[in-house]
Structure formats: structure tokens, C-alpha cells
Coordinates of C-alpha atoms in Angstrom, one line a residue:
M1 CA -0.2 0.2 -0.2
K2 CA 0.8 3.8 -0.9
T3 CA 2.1 5.7 2.1
E4 CA 2.6 8.6 0.9
N5 CA 0.4 11.7 -1.5
D6 CA 1.3 11.0 -5.0
A7 CA -0.4 14.3 -5.8
A8 CA 1.3 16.5 -3.6
Q9 CA 4.5 18.4 -5.0
P10 CA 8.2 18.0 -3.1
V11 CA 9.0 21.0 -0.8
N12 CA 11.4 23.7 -3.1
K13 CA 14.4 24.2 -0.6
K14 CA 17.1 26.2 -2.0
P15 CA 20.2 23.1 -1.7
A16 CA 23.1 23.9 0.1
R17 CA 26.9 24.0 -1.1
P18 CA 27.9 20.5 -0.1
V19 CA 30.3 20.9 3.1
K20 CA 32.5 17.7 1.8
P21 CA 33.9 18.8 -0.7
L22 CA 34.8 22.0 1.2
S23 CA 36.1 20.1 4.6
K24 CA 38.7 18.2 1.5
A25 CA 39.9 21.5 0.6
L26 CA 40.2 22.4 4.7
G27 CA 42.7 19.6 4.5
Q28 CA 44.5 20.0 1.5
S29 CA 45.3 23.6 2.2
E30 CA 45.9 22.6 5.9
E31 CA 49.0 20.1 4.3
V32 CA 50.3 22.8 2.3
K33 CA 50.3 24.7 5.4
D34 CA 52.7 22.1 6.7
L35 CA 54.8 22.1 3.8
L36 CA 55.2 25.6 4.0
D37 CA 56.1 25.1 7.9
E38 CA 59.1 23.2 7.1
A39 CA 60.1 24.9 4.0
A40 CA 60.6 28.0 6.8
E41 CA 62.3 26.2 9.0
D42 CA 64.6 24.6 6.1
L43 CA 65.2 28.4 5.3
S44 CA 65.6 29.8 8.6
S45 CA 68.4 26.9 8.9
V46 CA 70.3 27.7 6.0
N47 CA 70.4 31.5 6.5
A48 CA 71.8 30.3 9.8
V49 CA 75.1 28.8 8.5
L50 CA 75.4 32.0 5.9
K51 CA 75.4 34.3 9.1
H52 CA 77.5 32.7 10.8
E53 CA 79.4 32.1 7.0
V54 CA 79.2 35.9 6.6
A55 CA 80.2 37.0 10.4
Q56 CA 83.4 35.3 9.5
P57 CA 86.4 37.5 9.3
A58 CA 87.7 36.5 5.8
P59 CA 84.2 35.0 4.1
P60 CA 83.4 33.5 0.6
P61 CA 82.5 34.9 -2.1
G62 CA 79.0 35.6 -2.5
V63 CA 77.3 34.5 1.3
E64 CA 76.4 37.6 1.4
S65 CA 74.5 38.3 -1.7
A66 CA 73.2 34.7 -1.0
L67 CA 72.2 35.4 2.5
E68 CA 70.3 38.2 1.1
K69 CA 68.6 35.8 -1.8
T70 CA 67.7 33.3 0.9
Q71 CA 66.0 35.8 3.6
A72 CA 63.9 37.6 1.3
A73 CA 62.6 33.7 0.4
E74 CA 62.7 32.9 4.2
D75 CA 60.5 36.2 4.4
K76 CA 58.0 35.4 1.7
V77 CA 57.5 31.8 2.7
Q78 CA 56.8 33.5 6.6
D79 CA 54.4 35.7 4.7
A80 CA 53.0 32.8 2.5
G81 CA 52.2 30.8 5.8
Q82 CA 50.1 33.7 7.8
Q83 CA 48.0 34.2 4.7
L84 CA 47.1 30.8 4.2
T85 CA 46.5 30.5 8.0
Q86 CA 44.0 33.0 7.2
V87 CA 42.5 31.1 5.2
N88 CA 42.4 27.9 6.4
Q89 CA 40.5 29.8 9.8
A90 CA 38.4 31.6 7.1
L91 CA 37.9 27.5 5.8
K92 CA 37.3 26.1 8.8
E93 CA 34.6 28.9 9.5
E94 CA 32.8 28.1 6.7
V95 CA 32.7 24.4 7.4
R96 CA 31.6 25.1 10.6
E97 CA 28.2 27.2 9.7
R98 CA 27.6 24.8 6.3
H99 CA 27.2 21.7 8.8
L100 CA 24.6 24.3 11.3
L101 CA 22.7 24.9 7.9
E102 CA 22.6 21.0 7.1
F103 CA 21.5 20.4 10.8
R104 CA 18.7 23.3 10.9
L105 CA 17.9 22.5 6.5
A106 CA 17.4 18.9 7.8
A107 CA 15.8 19.8 11.0
V108 CA 13.4 22.1 8.8
T109 CA 13.1 19.4 6.5
E110 CA 11.5 16.6 8.9
R111 CA 9.4 19.3 10.4
A112 CA 8.0 19.8 7.1
E113 CA 7.5 15.9 6.5
A114 CA 5.8 15.4 9.5
S115 CA 3.6 17.8 9.3
R116 CA 2.7 17.0 5.2
N117 CA 2.5 13.0 6.9
A118 CA 0.0 14.1 9.5
A119 CA -2.3 16.4 7.1
F120 CA -2.4 12.9 4.9
H121 CA -3.2 10.5 8.0
D122 CA -5.1 9.5 10.4
L123 CA -3.4 10.2 13.1
L124 CA -4.3 7.2 15.5
T125 CA -4.1 4.3 12.7
G126 CA -1.2 5.8 10.4
L127 CA -3.6 5.0 7.3
P128 CA -4.3 7.4 4.7
N129 CA -7.1 9.9 5.9
R130 CA -10.1 11.0 3.6
A131 CA -8.0 13.9 1.6
L132 CA -5.4 11.2 0.7
F133 CA -7.9 9.1 -0.5
N134 CA -9.9 11.2 -2.4
D135 CA -7.4 12.6 -4.2
R136 CA -6.1 8.9 -5.0
L137 CA -9.7 8.2 -6.1
E138 CA -10.1 10.9 -8.7
H139 CA -6.9 10.1 -9.9
G140 CA -7.5 6.4 -10.4
L141 CA -11.1 7.4 -11.9
A142 CA -9.3 9.9 -14.3
Q143 CA -6.9 6.6 -15.4
A144 CA -10.2 4.3 -15.3
K145 CA -12.2 6.9 -18.0
R146 CA -8.7 7.6 -20.0
H147 CA -8.2 3.7 -20.5
D148 CA -11.8 2.6 -20.3
R149 CA -11.2 0.5 -17.0
P150 CA -12.7 -0.9 -14.1
L151 CA -12.5 0.6 -10.8
A152 CA -13.8 -0.9 -7.3
V153 CA -14.1 1.2 -3.9
M154 CA -14.5 -0.8 -1.2
F155 CA -16.6 0.5 2.2
L156 CA -16.0 -1.4 5.4
D157 CA -17.4 -1.1 8.3
L158 CA -16.6 -3.2 12.5
D159 CA -19.6 -5.3 13.7
G160 CA -20.4 -4.6 17.1
F161 CA -17.1 -2.6 17.7
K162 CA -19.5 -0.3 19.5
K163 CA -19.4 -2.7 22.5
I164 CA -16.0 -2.9 22.5
N165 CA -15.6 0.7 23.5
D166 CA -18.4 0.5 25.9
T167 CA -17.4 -2.9 27.9
H168 CA -13.6 -2.1 27.7
G169 CA -12.9 1.4 27.0
H170 CA -12.0 4.0 24.2
D171 CA -8.5 2.7 25.2
A172 CA -9.0 -0.9 24.1
G173 CA -10.9 0.4 21.1
D174 CA -8.2 2.7 19.7
A175 CA -6.0 -1.1 20.1
V176 CA -8.5 -3.0 18.3
L177 CA -8.2 -0.2 15.5
K178 CA -4.8 -0.2 15.3
T179 CA -5.0 -3.8 15.3
I180 CA -7.4 -3.5 12.2
A181 CA -5.6 -1.2 10.4
M182 CA -2.3 -3.2 10.0
R183 CA -4.1 -6.1 9.3
L184 CA -5.5 -4.4 6.1
S185 CA -2.3 -2.9 5.3
A186 CA -0.6 -6.2 4.9
S187 CA -3.8 -7.1 3.1
T188 CA -3.7 -4.9 0.2
R189 CA -1.8 -4.8 -2.7
D190 CA 0.9 -2.3 -3.6
D191 CA -1.2 0.0 -6.4
D192 CA -4.2 0.3 -4.1
T193 CA -5.3 2.1 -0.7
V194 CA -6.8 1.4 2.7
S195 CA -7.8 4.5 4.4
R196 CA -9.6 5.3 7.6
H197 CA -12.8 6.7 6.4
G198 CA -13.7 8.2 10.0
G199 CA -15.1 6.0 13.5
D200 CA -14.5 2.4 12.3
E201 CA -15.4 3.0 8.7
F202 CA -12.3 1.9 6.4
L203 CA -12.2 2.5 2.6
Y204 CA -10.5 0.4 0.3
L205 CA -9.9 1.5 -3.2
L206 CA -9.0 -1.1 -5.9
T207 CA -7.1 0.5 -9.2
E208 CA -6.4 -2.8 -11.0
V209 CA -10.4 -4.7 -10.9
E210 CA -10.3 -8.2 -13.5
S211 CA -13.4 -9.1 -12.2
E212 CA -16.1 -9.2 -9.6
Q213 CA -15.4 -13.0 -8.9
A214 CA -11.5 -11.3 -8.4
L215 CA -13.2 -8.5 -6.1
T216 CA -15.3 -11.4 -4.0
L217 CA -11.8 -13.4 -3.2
V218 CA -10.3 -9.9 -2.3
A219 CA -13.5 -9.3 0.2
Q220 CA -13.3 -12.6 1.8
K221 CA -9.6 -12.2 2.4
L222 CA -10.6 -8.8 4.2
I223 CA -12.9 -10.4 6.1
A224 CA -10.4 -13.2 7.4
A225 CA -7.5 -10.7 8.6
I226 CA -10.5 -8.6 10.5
E227 CA -12.0 -11.5 12.0
T228 CA -8.4 -12.9 13.1
P229 CA -9.4 -13.1 17.0
C230 CA -6.6 -10.8 18.3
S231 CA -6.8 -9.4 22.2
V232 CA -6.6 -5.9 23.6
P233 CA -4.8 -4.7 26.5
V234 CA -7.1 -3.8 29.5
E235 CA -6.2 -2.6 33.1
G236 CA -2.7 -4.8 32.9
A237 CA -4.4 -8.0 31.5
E238 CA -4.7 -9.1 27.9
I239 CA -8.6 -9.5 26.9
P240 CA -9.8 -11.2 24.1
V241 CA -12.4 -9.5 21.8
H242 CA -13.8 -10.8 17.7
V243 CA -14.4 -8.4 15.3
S244 CA -15.8 -8.9 12.1
A245 CA -17.7 -6.6 9.3
S246 CA -19.7 -5.8 6.7
I247 CA -18.4 -4.7 3.1
G248 CA -20.2 -2.9 0.2
I249 CA -18.6 -2.6 -3.2
A250 CA -18.7 -0.2 -5.9
I251 CA -17.6 -0.6 -9.1
F252 CA -16.9 1.9 -11.7
P253 CA -18.6 3.1 -13.9
K254 CA -22.0 0.8 -13.3
D255 CA -22.0 2.2 -9.6
G256 CA -21.1 5.8 -10.0
N257 CA -19.1 7.8 -12.3
S258 CA -17.7 10.3 -9.6
A259 CA -15.8 9.1 -6.4
E260 CA -19.0 10.6 -3.9
A261 CA -21.3 8.5 -6.2
L262 CA -18.9 5.8 -5.9
I263 CA -18.6 5.9 -1.9
K264 CA -22.3 7.0 -1.9
S265 CA -23.1 3.3 -3.5
A266 CA -20.8 1.1 -1.0
D267 CA -22.0 2.4 1.7
K268 CA -25.6 2.0 1.0
A269 CA -24.1 -1.7 -0.4
M270 CA -22.6 -2.2 3.0
Y271 CA -25.5 -1.4 5.0
Q272 CA -27.7 -3.0 2.7
T273 CA -25.1 -6.2 4.1
K274 CA -25.7 -6.2 8.0
G275 CA -29.4 -7.1 7.0
S276 CA -28.0 -9.9 5.0
N277 CA -27.1 -13.5 5.2
S278 CA -23.6 -12.2 3.9
R279 CA -20.3 -10.3 4.6
F280 CA -20.2 -9.1 1.5
L281 CA -22.0 -7.2 -1.1
F282 CA -22.0 -5.4 -4.2
A283 CA -23.9 -2.4 -5.0
S284 CA -25.7 -3.9 -8.1

């Protein structure tokens, strides 16, 4: 079963420049700084020797000139090292700021995703809510009309659910709804959608319909999953409960040409089921 709103557009955010390449550049720059420091030390050692030679009574020819050149080279290397130190410090600050930016962006994205999920999913069961179901149903209808193919909506109502709430409390009822929601999700195909319509009512959209016989098998599978015995926690103890369901099935286009008409037809068939000997009925 799908768990996102296919029609919803992703939130557009300007991506931050990646931190990893910048961190790599900082590492390379610091390596260059180390090489400059080593070169400055080597030049300083050479200059110390040359200064010693110049201080002699008869220094070798060209020593003073060589000392001037190496001293100038040492000054340039030290100056370059100081400038590179400033560059590296700026790079470190940039890396820190970008790490902070990525952290904030991730937090904003997570909150936006949570808000989007809450807007399209039932808070108790995590199933798609009415808004998301209607969106997928409208999309499914558009495809069904375009390709001239059937589509089906099942309206499921849990029998005896009010008794569970009245006898064991709403926490027990909520636990039952969560259990049924998980079972329905596990029983649906990837291209289909099961939704909590409200209370103890669920809607199931089937976008690929081979035949009424195939729909019969799906309804039987759902009923078997729902009626599997379960237990709920009540005052620290596990209490066994039994839940059954009534299902109404509407097929596009014969039972309705719009989302509203199909849901209404499936709902009506579901109520007719409650007065029959069957667990499910077709609207037709």
C-alpha cells in the first residue's frame, strides 16, 4: 500500500553547497601550510649557516648575496604561511557554518515531512485519511476513464465495535482499530489504498479490477484478516476480543461515475449487508 500523497509536490528548498568537498579542500590547504612551515624552517637553518659565514673575518665570495636572497625567500615563505593560516581559519568557519546550516535544513525538512504526513494520514492508525484517499480515488478515476477500465471501492464497517468501546473503554477500542489497520494494510496490494474513513469505517480503493469474482476473493481475504482473533490490553491484562466486518462494493462505471457516487454506492451496499446473511454485497 502506498504511504505518501502521490499528487503532493515536494517542498522546494535551495540546497546548501556540499560540506564534504569544502572539508577536503581545507585538509589539502592545511597540508600545504605544513609544507610551508617545513620550508620556512629549512630556510631559517640555511640562513643561520650563512649568517655564521658572513660573520667570519674572510667570508667566502657571494655569501652575503646568497644570504640576502635566502632571507628574502624565508620572509616570503613566512608571509605566505601567515596568509594561508588566515585562509584556513576562514575555511574552518565556513565548514562550521555549513554543518550548522545542514543540521537546520534537516530539522526543517523533518518537520515539514511530519506536517505533510499528518495532513494526509490518520493520526491513530497511520492510514491515509479522507483527503489522501479522495485524491487517489480522483486520480484513479481519471486513469480509468482515460483507459476505459473498471475500478472498485469497498466500504468496510466493523460490526460490534461500539460494544468493545462500551465494555472495555476507548483505549481498548483504539488498540483494536490499530490492529485492524495493520491487517488491512498487510492484505492490500501495492497499487491499492486502504483508508480510515472515520470511526470504525474504512475505505479500500482497487485500481486494477479483473472481475467481480476477483473482488469476491479480495473481500473474503479482508474479512478473514479482520475476523482473526486478537486481544487488547485492559488494566494490565490481555482481553480477547472478536471483530467482524460488513463490506459494500461499488464498481466504476456501473455503480457511479464520480468519487462521491462510488463511495455512496459502496456505503449503501455495506448497510444492506448488515441485514443479510452475507459479509459483503455488490452495489449492483
